Structures are given as structure tokens and as C-alpha cells.
Coordinates of C-alpha atoms and ligand atoms in Angstrom, one line a residue:
M1 CA 0.0 0.0 0.0
D2 CA 1.6 3.3 -1.1
S3 CA 2.1 5.9 1.5
P4 CA -0.8 8.3 1.7
K5 CA -0.6 10.8 -1.2
T6 CA -0.9 14.5 -0.2
S7 CA -2.4 16.5 -2.9
N8 CA -1.1 20.1 -3.5
A9 CA -2.7 20.9 -6.8
N10 CA -2.6 24.6 -7.8
S11 CA -5.1 27.0 -6.4
H12 CA -8.3 27.5 -8.1
D13 CA -8.7 30.0 -10.8
N14 CA -12.3 29.1 -11.7
A15 CA -13.8 32.2 -10.2
P16 CA -17.7 32.0 -9.9
G17 CA -19.7 34.3 -12.1
D18 CA -19.6 37.3 -9.7
G19 CA -15.9 37.4 -10.1
V20 CA -15.2 36.4 -6.5
S21 CA -12.7 33.5 -6.4
A22 CA -13.6 30.2 -4.9
N23 CA -11.3 31.3 -2.1
G24 CA -13.8 34.0 -1.0
Q25 CA -12.7 36.7 1.3
G26 CA -12.4 34.3 4.3
G27 CA -8.6 33.9 3.8
L28 CA -8.8 30.4 5.4
V29 CA -7.7 28.4 2.4
I30 CA -7.4 24.7 2.0
R31 CA -3.7 24.2 1.4
S32 CA -3.3 20.4 1.4
A33 CA -5.1 17.2 2.3
K34 CA -4.2 13.6 2.8
V35 CA -5.8 10.2 3.5
I36 CA -4.4 8.2 6.4
I37 CA -5.2 4.5 6.5
T38 CA -4.4 2.6 9.8
C39 CA -5.4 -0.7 11.2
P40 CA -5.2 -0.8 15.0
G41 CA -7.2 -4.0 15.2
R42 CA -9.4 -3.0 12.2
N43 CA -9.0 -0.7 9.2
F44 CA -9.9 3.0 9.5
V45 CA -9.6 5.7 6.8
T46 CA -9.2 9.3 7.9
L47 CA -9.0 12.5 5.9
K48 CA -6.9 15.3 7.2
I49 CA -7.4 18.8 5.6
E50 CA -4.8 21.5 6.3
T51 CA -5.3 25.2 5.8
N52 CA -3.0 28.1 5.2
Q53 CA -3.5 29.3 8.8
G54 CA -2.1 26.1 10.2
V55 CA -5.6 24.9 11.4
Y56 CA -6.4 21.4 10.3
G57 CA -9.5 19.2 10.5
I58 CA -10.1 15.5 10.3
G59 CA -12.9 13.3 9.0
D60 CA -13.8 9.6 9.2
A61 CA -14.0 7.9 5.8
T62 CA -14.2 4.3 6.9
L63 CA -16.5 2.0 4.9
N64 CA -16.1 -1.5 6.4
G65 CA -14.8 -4.0 3.8
R66 CA -14.4 -1.3 1.0
E67 CA -12.0 1.1 2.7
L68 CA -9.6 1.5 -0.2
A69 CA -12.4 2.5 -2.5
V70 CA -13.1 5.6 -0.4
A71 CA -9.4 6.3 0.1
S72 CA -9.0 6.4 -3.6
Y73 CA -12.1 8.4 -4.2
L74 CA -10.7 11.0 -1.9
T75 CA -7.1 11.0 -3.0
D76 CA -7.6 10.6 -6.7
H77 CA -10.9 12.5 -7.3
V78 CA -11.8 14.8 -4.4
I79 CA -8.6 16.3 -2.9
P80 CA -7.4 17.9 -6.1
C81 CA -10.7 19.8 -6.2
L82 CA -10.3 21.0 -2.6
I83 CA -7.0 22.7 -2.8
G84 CA -7.3 26.5 -2.8
R85 CA -10.9 26.6 -1.7
D86 CA -12.2 28.6 1.2
A87 CA -12.4 26.1 4.1
H88 CA -15.3 28.1 5.6
R89 CA -17.5 27.3 2.7
I90 CA -18.8 24.0 4.0
E91 CA -22.2 24.0 2.3
D92 CA -20.8 25.1 -1.0
I93 CA -18.1 22.5 -1.0
W94 CA -20.7 19.8 0.0
Q95 CA -22.9 20.9 -3.0
Y96 CA -19.8 21.0 -5.2
L97 CA -18.8 17.4 -4.4
Y98 CA -22.4 16.1 -4.5
K99 CA -23.6 17.7 -7.7
G100 CA -20.2 17.9 -9.2
A101 CA -19.8 14.1 -9.1
Y102 CA -22.6 13.7 -11.6
W103 CA -22.9 10.1 -10.4
R104 CA -24.7 11.0 -7.2
R105 CA -25.2 9.0 -3.9
G106 CA -23.9 5.6 -2.9
P107 CA -21.8 4.6 0.1
V108 CA -18.4 5.3 -1.4
T109 CA -19.2 8.8 -2.7
M110 CA -21.2 9.8 0.4
S111 CA -18.5 8.5 2.8
A112 CA -15.9 10.6 1.0
I113 CA -18.1 13.7 1.1
A114 CA -18.8 12.9 4.8
A115 CA -15.1 12.9 5.6
V116 CA -14.6 16.3 3.9
D117 CA -17.6 17.7 5.7
M118 CA -16.5 16.5 9.1
A119 CA -13.0 17.9 8.6
L120 CA -14.3 21.3 7.5
W121 CA -16.7 21.5 10.5
D122 CA -13.7 20.6 12.7
I123 CA -11.7 23.4 11.2
K124 CA -14.6 25.9 11.5
A125 CA -15.2 25.1 15.1
K126 CA -11.5 25.3 15.9
V127 CA -11.3 28.7 14.3
A128 CA -14.3 29.8 16.3
G129 CA -12.8 28.4 19.5
L130 CA -15.9 26.4 20.2
P131 CA -16.9 22.7 20.5
L132 CA -18.8 21.9 17.4
Y133 CA -22.2 21.5 19.0
Q134 CA -22.1 25.2 19.7
L135 CA -22.1 25.9 16.0
L136 CA -25.0 23.5 15.4
G137 CA -27.4 25.5 17.5
G138 CA -25.9 24.8 20.9
A139 CA -26.8 22.0 23.4
S140 CA -30.3 20.5 23.5
R141 CA -29.0 18.1 26.2
E142 CA -26.0 17.7 28.4
A143 CA -25.2 14.2 27.4
V144 CA -26.6 11.5 25.1
M145 CA -28.0 8.1 26.1
V146 CA -26.2 5.2 24.5
Y147 CA -26.8 1.5 24.1
G148 CA -24.2 -1.2 24.5
H149 CA -24.0 -4.6 22.9
A150 CA -24.7 -7.7 25.1
N151 CA -24.1 -10.8 23.1
G152 CA -23.5 -14.5 23.7
T153 CA -23.6 -17.9 22.2
S154 CA -26.7 -18.9 24.4
I155 CA -29.6 -17.0 26.0
E156 CA -28.1 -17.5 29.4
D157 CA -24.7 -16.2 28.3
T158 CA -26.2 -13.2 26.7
V159 CA -28.3 -12.3 29.7
N160 CA -25.3 -12.6 32.0
V161 CA -23.4 -10.1 29.8
A162 CA -26.5 -7.8 29.8
L163 CA -26.5 -7.9 33.6
D164 CA -22.8 -6.8 33.4
Y165 CA -23.7 -3.9 31.1
K166 CA -26.5 -2.9 33.5
A167 CA -24.0 -3.0 36.4
Q168 CA -21.8 -0.6 34.3
G169 CA -24.6 1.9 34.2
Y170 CA -26.1 1.3 30.8
K171 CA -29.7 2.3 30.5
A172 CA -30.1 0.6 27.1
I173 CA -28.7 -2.7 26.0
R174 CA -28.8 -4.5 22.7
L175 CA -29.3 -8.3 22.9
Q176 CA -28.0 -10.7 20.3
C177 CA -27.5 -14.4 20.9
G178 CA -26.5 -17.5 19.0
V179 CA -29.1 -19.5 17.1
P180 CA -29.3 -23.2 17.9
G181 CA -28.0 -25.3 15.0
L182 CA -26.0 -22.4 13.5
A183 CA -22.2 -22.3 14.0
S184 CA -22.2 -18.5 14.1
T185 CA -24.5 -15.6 13.6
Y186 CA -24.6 -11.9 13.3
G187 CA -23.7 -9.9 16.4
V188 CA -22.2 -12.7 18.5
S189 CA -18.5 -11.9 18.9
K190 CA -15.7 -14.1 20.0
D191 CA -14.5 -11.2 22.2
K192 CA -17.3 -9.9 24.4
M193 CA -16.5 -6.2 24.3
F194 CA -15.5 -5.6 20.8
Y195 CA -17.6 -7.0 18.0
E196 CA -15.8 -6.7 14.7
P197 CA -17.5 -8.7 11.9
A198 CA -14.8 -7.9 9.2
D199 CA -12.8 -10.9 10.2
A200 CA -10.9 -12.4 7.3
D201 CA -8.8 -11.7 4.2
L202 CA -11.7 -13.0 2.1
P203 CA -15.4 -13.2 3.1
T204 CA -16.2 -15.9 5.6
E205 CA -19.4 -17.8 4.7
N206 CA -22.1 -17.9 7.4
L207 CA -25.2 -20.1 7.3
W208 CA -28.7 -18.9 8.2
N209 CA -31.9 -20.4 9.4
T210 CA -34.8 -18.0 9.8
E211 CA -37.2 -20.4 11.6
A212 CA -34.5 -21.3 14.3
Y213 CA -33.8 -17.6 14.7
M214 CA -37.4 -16.6 15.1
R215 CA -37.9 -19.3 17.8
V216 CA -34.9 -18.1 19.9
V217 CA -35.3 -14.3 20.0
P218 CA -38.6 -14.1 21.9
K219 CA -37.1 -16.6 24.5
L220 CA -34.0 -14.3 24.7
F221 CA -36.2 -11.3 25.4
A222 CA -38.4 -13.1 27.9
A223 CA -35.3 -14.2 29.9
A224 CA -33.7 -10.8 29.6
R225 CA -36.7 -8.8 30.8
E226 CA -37.1 -11.2 33.7
A227 CA -33.5 -10.8 34.7
L228 CA -33.0 -7.1 34.0
G229 CA -36.3 -5.7 35.2
D230 CA -38.7 -3.3 33.4
E231 CA -36.6 -0.2 33.2
V232 CA -33.7 -1.1 31.0
H233 CA -34.3 -0.5 27.4
L234 CA -33.8 -3.6 25.3
L235 CA -32.9 -3.5 21.6
H236 CA -32.4 -6.0 18.9
D237 CA -30.8 -6.0 15.4
V238 CA -32.4 -8.4 12.9
H239 CA -29.7 -7.4 10.4
H240 CA -31.9 -7.4 7.3
R241 CA -32.9 -11.1 7.5
L242 CA -36.6 -11.4 7.6
T243 CA -39.5 -10.9 5.1
P244 CA -42.0 -8.3 6.0
I245 CA -44.5 -10.8 7.3
E246 CA -41.8 -12.6 9.3
A247 CA -40.8 -9.2 10.8
G248 CA -44.5 -8.5 11.6
R249 CA -44.6 -11.9 13.4
L250 CA -41.3 -11.3 15.3
G251 CA -42.4 -7.8 16.3
R252 CA -45.6 -9.1 17.7
D253 CA -43.9 -11.9 19.5
L254 CA -41.6 -9.3 21.2
E255 CA -44.4 -6.9 22.2
P256 CA -44.8 -8.4 25.7
Y257 CA -41.2 -7.5 26.5
R258 CA -41.5 -3.9 25.1
P259 CA -38.4 -3.6 23.0
F260 CA -36.9 -0.1 22.5
W261 CA -36.6 -1.1 18.8
M262 CA -36.3 -3.9 16.3
E263 CA -33.6 -2.8 13.9
D264 CA -33.1 -3.6 10.2
A265 CA -36.0 -6.0 10.3
V266 CA -36.0 -6.3 6.5
V267 CA -33.8 -5.2 3.6
A268 CA -34.9 -1.6 3.1
E269 CA -34.4 -1.1 -0.7
N270 CA -38.2 -1.5 -1.0
Q271 CA -39.3 1.1 1.5
D272 CA -42.9 -0.2 1.1
N273 CA -41.8 -3.4 3.1
F274 CA -42.2 -1.4 6.3
R275 CA -45.9 -0.7 5.5
L276 CA -46.6 -4.4 5.9
I277 CA -44.6 -4.7 9.2
R278 CA -46.4 -1.7 10.6
Q279 CA -49.8 -3.4 10.0
H280 CA -48.9 -6.2 12.3
T281 CA -46.9 -4.8 15.2
T282 CA -46.4 -1.8 17.5
T283 CA -42.8 -2.8 18.2
P284 CA -40.8 0.4 17.3
L285 CA -38.8 0.0 14.1
A286 CA -35.3 1.4 13.4
V287 CA -33.4 1.3 10.1
G288 CA -30.8 3.2 8.2
E289 CA -27.2 2.4 9.1
I290 CA -26.5 1.5 5.5
F291 CA -28.4 4.6 4.1
N292 CA -26.3 7.3 2.5
T293 CA -28.7 10.1 1.6
I294 CA -32.2 11.3 2.5
W295 CA -33.5 9.6 -0.6
D296 CA -33.0 6.2 1.0
C297 CA -35.4 7.1 3.8
K298 CA -37.7 9.9 2.6
E299 CA -40.8 7.5 2.1
L300 CA -40.1 5.7 5.4
I301 CA -40.0 9.0 7.3
Q302 CA -42.9 10.9 5.7
N303 CA -45.2 7.8 5.9
Q304 CA -44.1 7.3 9.5
L305 CA -43.2 3.7 8.7
I306 CA -40.2 3.8 11.1
D307 CA -39.6 5.3 14.6
Y308 CA -35.8 5.7 14.5
I309 CA -33.5 6.7 11.6
R310 CA -30.0 5.1 12.0
A311 CA -28.1 7.0 9.3
T312 CA -24.7 8.1 10.5
V313 CA -22.3 10.9 10.0
V314 CA -19.6 8.9 8.2
H315 CA -21.9 7.1 5.7
A316 CA -24.7 9.7 5.1
G317 CA -22.7 12.7 3.8
G318 CA -21.5 14.1 7.1
I319 CA -22.9 16.6 9.6
T320 CA -24.4 18.8 6.9
H321 CA -26.5 16.1 5.3
L322 CA -27.4 14.2 8.5
R323 CA -28.8 17.4 9.9
R324 CA -31.1 17.6 6.9
I325 CA -32.3 14.1 7.5
A326 CA -32.8 14.8 11.2
A327 CA -34.8 17.9 10.5
F328 CA -37.0 16.1 8.0
A329 CA -37.5 13.2 10.5
D330 CA -38.5 15.6 13.2
I331 CA -41.5 16.8 11.3
Y332 CA -42.8 13.1 11.3
N333 CA -42.1 12.2 14.9
V334 CA -39.1 10.1 13.8
R335 CA -36.1 10.2 16.2
T336 CA -32.4 9.6 15.5
G337 CA -30.5 6.5 16.6
C338 CA -27.1 6.8 14.9
H339 CA -25.1 3.8 14.0
G340 CA -22.0 3.6 16.2
A341 CA -20.3 0.2 15.5
T342 CA -16.6 -0.4 15.9
D343 CA -16.0 0.2 12.2
L344 CA -17.0 3.8 12.7
S345 CA -13.8 5.5 14.0
P346 CA -13.6 7.7 17.1
V347 CA -13.6 10.6 14.7
C348 CA -17.1 9.7 13.6
M349 CA -18.2 9.1 17.2
A350 CA -16.9 12.5 18.2
A351 CA -18.8 14.1 15.3
A352 CA -21.9 12.2 16.1
L353 CA -21.9 13.3 19.7
H354 CA -21.9 17.0 18.7
F355 CA -24.8 16.2 16.3
D356 CA -26.6 14.2 18.9
R357 CA -26.3 17.0 21.5
S358 CA -27.7 19.6 19.3
I359 CA -30.8 18.2 17.5
P360 CA -34.2 18.3 19.0
N361 CA -35.3 14.7 18.0
F362 CA -32.4 12.7 19.4
G363 CA -33.3 9.2 20.2
I364 CA -30.3 7.1 21.2
Q365 CA -26.7 6.6 20.2
E366 CA -25.1 3.2 19.5
Y367 CA -21.8 2.9 21.4
M368 CA -19.6 -0.1 20.7
R369 CA -16.3 0.7 22.4
H370 CA -13.1 0.7 20.4
T371 CA -9.9 -1.2 21.4
E372 CA -7.2 0.5 23.4
A373 CA -4.9 0.6 20.4
T374 CA -7.7 2.5 18.5
D375 CA -8.2 5.0 21.3
E376 CA -4.4 5.6 21.3
V377 CA -4.4 6.3 17.5
F378 CA -7.4 8.6 17.9
P379 CA -7.1 10.5 21.2
H380 CA -10.5 12.0 22.0
G381 CA -12.3 14.0 24.7
Y382 CA -15.7 12.2 24.8
R383 CA -16.4 10.1 27.8
F384 CA -18.8 7.5 29.0
E385 CA -20.6 7.9 32.4
S386 CA -23.6 6.0 33.8
G387 CA -25.1 5.1 30.5
F388 CA -24.4 8.4 28.7
L389 CA -21.7 9.8 26.5
Y390 CA -20.5 13.3 27.1
S391 CA -19.0 15.1 24.1
S392 CA -15.7 17.0 24.3
E393 CA -15.7 20.7 25.2
T394 CA -12.5 21.5 23.3
P395 CA -12.8 23.5 20.1
G396 CA -13.7 21.5 17.1
L397 CA -14.7 17.8 17.1
G398 CA -12.5 17.1 20.1
V399 CA -10.6 14.2 18.5
D400 CA -7.3 13.9 16.8
I401 CA -5.2 11.3 14.9
D402 CA -1.7 10.5 16.1
E403 CA 0.0 9.9 12.7
E404 CA 3.0 8.3 14.2
K405 CA 1.0 5.7 16.0
A406 CA -1.3 5.3 13.0
A407 CA 1.8 4.4 10.9
K408 CA 2.5 1.5 13.2
Y409 CA -0.7 -0.3 12.0
P410 CA -0.6 -0.9 8.2
Y411 CA -3.7 -1.6 6.2
K412 CA -4.8 -5.3 6.4
R413 CA -7.5 -6.4 4.0
A414 CA -10.6 -7.6 5.7
Y415 CA -14.0 -8.4 4.4
L416 CA -17.4 -8.6 6.0
P417 CA -18.9 -12.1 6.0
V418 CA -21.4 -13.3 3.4
N419 CA -24.5 -15.3 4.4
R420 CA -26.2 -18.3 2.8
L421 CA -29.4 -20.2 3.6
Q422 CA -28.7 -23.8 4.6
D423 CA -29.5 -25.0 1.0
G424 CA -26.7 -22.7 -0.3
T425 CA -28.9 -19.9 -1.5
M426 CA -27.1 -16.5 -1.2
F427 CA -28.8 -14.4 1.4
N428 CA -28.4 -11.1 3.4
W429 CA -25.7 -10.8 5.9
Ligands
CS2_1 C1 -24.5 -3.5 13.1 C2 -23.1 -3.3 12.7 O1 -24.0 -2.1 14.9 C3 -24.9 -2.5 14.2 O2 -26.1 -2.2 14.3 O3 -25.5 -3.6 12.1 O4 -22.3 -4.1 13.5 C4 -22.8 -3.7 11.3 O5 -22.9 -5.1 11.1 C5 -21.4 -3.3 11.0 O6 -21.3 -1.9 11.2 C6 -21.0 -3.6 9.5 O7 -19.7 -3.1 9.2
MG2 MG1 -27.3 -2.8 12.7

């Protein structure tokens, strides 16, 4: 893997119609930018934008299993267009990269735009001397409720881990357990604290059995509600694996245990799927971690087919676009529940917390802790306390990348698994 290329193309001379250069009067000019790829236990892609005034900003560009695609999109196609631009012009640069691509949307494009957006907000807040949430309308809450991931090979194992999360102060816990008869399944990690599904140089093949899965989840929730009491919020991620009517059945089976949400119940390309689920269950529905623009969820939100939108800063075009999605969702009583898995770096988590603190319709934030090595590469000021995350109060995002430490962990190709039914049919992972 070549060392990250820094692009120093010439300044822009394509002055807009009114004769004002793309640099504007701000005088805060993007002088260079580079992509840093590091693998402290898993791959992360980070964009670093430097300005003529010495202020720099960083943005997460990690797309699990397709990291190099985003790295190249940034290095080879985006960075040359950034050099010489006014770093204060966040919206204009967002529109330039979105409309200027011609080939709009998609996870690679929108993760690259997200990284630029995060870095520019970081710069703007640093220049203003304020933590980012202050530029997003200020705090709507002091801290944000998070949910942790309790998982285990059996119901008993999972409930014991959930009890430990409750003891750590978590107010919300996601439950995922093994499925009898299956060697492995989504969400059950070898290492209890850090679930990282991208586990091999080529995709590992999982097998799936819907009937066995649908039998075990209600039993898991019954045992967990019994052990944890009524107050703890319990969540579950179906991970795109049911048909709408199966999801309606599972949602109904879980109603006695009052789940906080049932996530990714079905594949969401056909947003109409959720209409069918809604007809059969009042279990709250969450979706959207793989969405990358508002167009992926417009029907779901405006028809109130979901209760939480999971789109996240790094994959949905950054702070700028995610605020648009949240504002649209707010009109329809849909709250946010940003994705926050280990494959979203501490840079994304830091950005998400400023977003979470500022919006009126915050729901919950996923919080899968990173490894110690990751936290060393990405020193940050956010902290966990009694079930809540507190954002940093330092100017900017409140996170950095230690390039020297990052260089110690070279990129290591890793794929997400693929999933097949037991008859060999390719299925959803
Ligand atoms: C999961 C993720 O956190 C979640 O809700 O869906 O673990 C997801 O599988 C990974 O982010 C994929 O890289
Ligand atoms: Mg999920």
C-alpha cells in the first residue's frame, strides 16, 4: 500500500460568475489534504485537511470492507478539487462534491463527502474556538443516552453479559444471541466487548436459518426482561434477514417485552416493506445504518413507517446532510438512533456526539467501544458515564489522529462475511 498521497494541486482560478474567487474573502484556504489508513485491530480511513493558517481538521472515511475505494475516491478525485478553496464554505463544498460528481449518492461517494464535511466542521469550530455542537445551535441536552451490545452464544450467556452492562450503568442494551443449530450468527462476537465482523482476508461464509432464529429471539427477550427488570431499554438487530410478514410476526412476539426497537427488520431497498410490518406490530422500528442520503429514507419517514433513523455521520454525507435528515425526520415524529459500531472510528463518534447533543429529536446513540490501540491512535475527549456519552468541550470535534501511532498499523485487507441459507442460497448478511 503506497504511503498516503498528499495533494497540493494549484489553487483554483475558476472564479464564480460574480468574479469572487472560490477562495472567497475568508482567507482560510485549504492548502493540502491527505488520507491516512491505519489498522489498530481493524482498518480506519481518515481524511486530514490542512489550511494556510495552520488549522487542520479530520474526518472519518471508513467503509467496512471497502476502505480502499473511499481512500482512492478521496485521494484521486476529491482532494485535487479542494486545494485553494475557502475552508469556511462547508455547504458550497458539499454541494460541489455532491452535484459535481454527476454520479450521485452511494456509500463510497457519500462516505468521501462525509469525511470532507467532518473535517471542515472541525476546522470551522477550531477557528471559532468552540466545541462543534455550539455551531450547530448549541446543546439541547447535556449528554446522550447510549446503548451497549450484550451478546453470547446462548440465551443464558447473553443475559449474563447484559447484567454486566446494567452494572456498568447502561440504560439501554442490545441483545444478540447464538441461534441453535448455526455455527455462528450476526452480532455474536468471540471477544465480548469488541464485536468486529470484518474478520478475514476473504469473506467468511455464514449459514442462516430463519425459523430457528425466530424461535430463539422471543425466548431471549423473555429471559432478559425477567433478569434485568422493566426499566432497562432492550434493543435487537435483525440485520436485514426477515421478510416483512416474518418481521411482523417477530415484532408481535416481542411486544410483551416492550423492546426499545427492532432494527433492520428487513432489507430496506423497497421502503414499502415497512408498511406491511407496521400493519402487524407496534414494536418500534429502526433502520438506516446503510443509508447514505435522505433519498434512502424519505418515504419511510414521511409515511411514519419507522420510529428511528439510524443513518450516521460517516456514511450519510457528514454533519451537513445528516442534519437535513434529522430535521425532516423531526416533522414526522421520527427520532435519531445513529449507528456507532466499531467500524466507525472515534472521529465519527466524536462528530456524532456533537450532532446528537444539538438536534431536538435525538433518540439514542449506539456505542460499541473501540480497542485501546484504536483509542491511542485517535485520542479524544468524549467520555462514558452511567449510560451516557459526554462530548468533548475542546474547540472542534474534540478528537485527533496520532499519525506516528497510525503508521504503526498498516492496512490489512478484511471483508465482512457473506451469508447463505442452509440450502446454499445466497442471502443477506
Ligand atoms: C450492526 C453493525 O451495529 C450494528 O447495528 O449492524 O455491527 C454492522 O454489522 C457493521 O457496522 C457492519 O460493518
Ligand atoms: Mg445494525
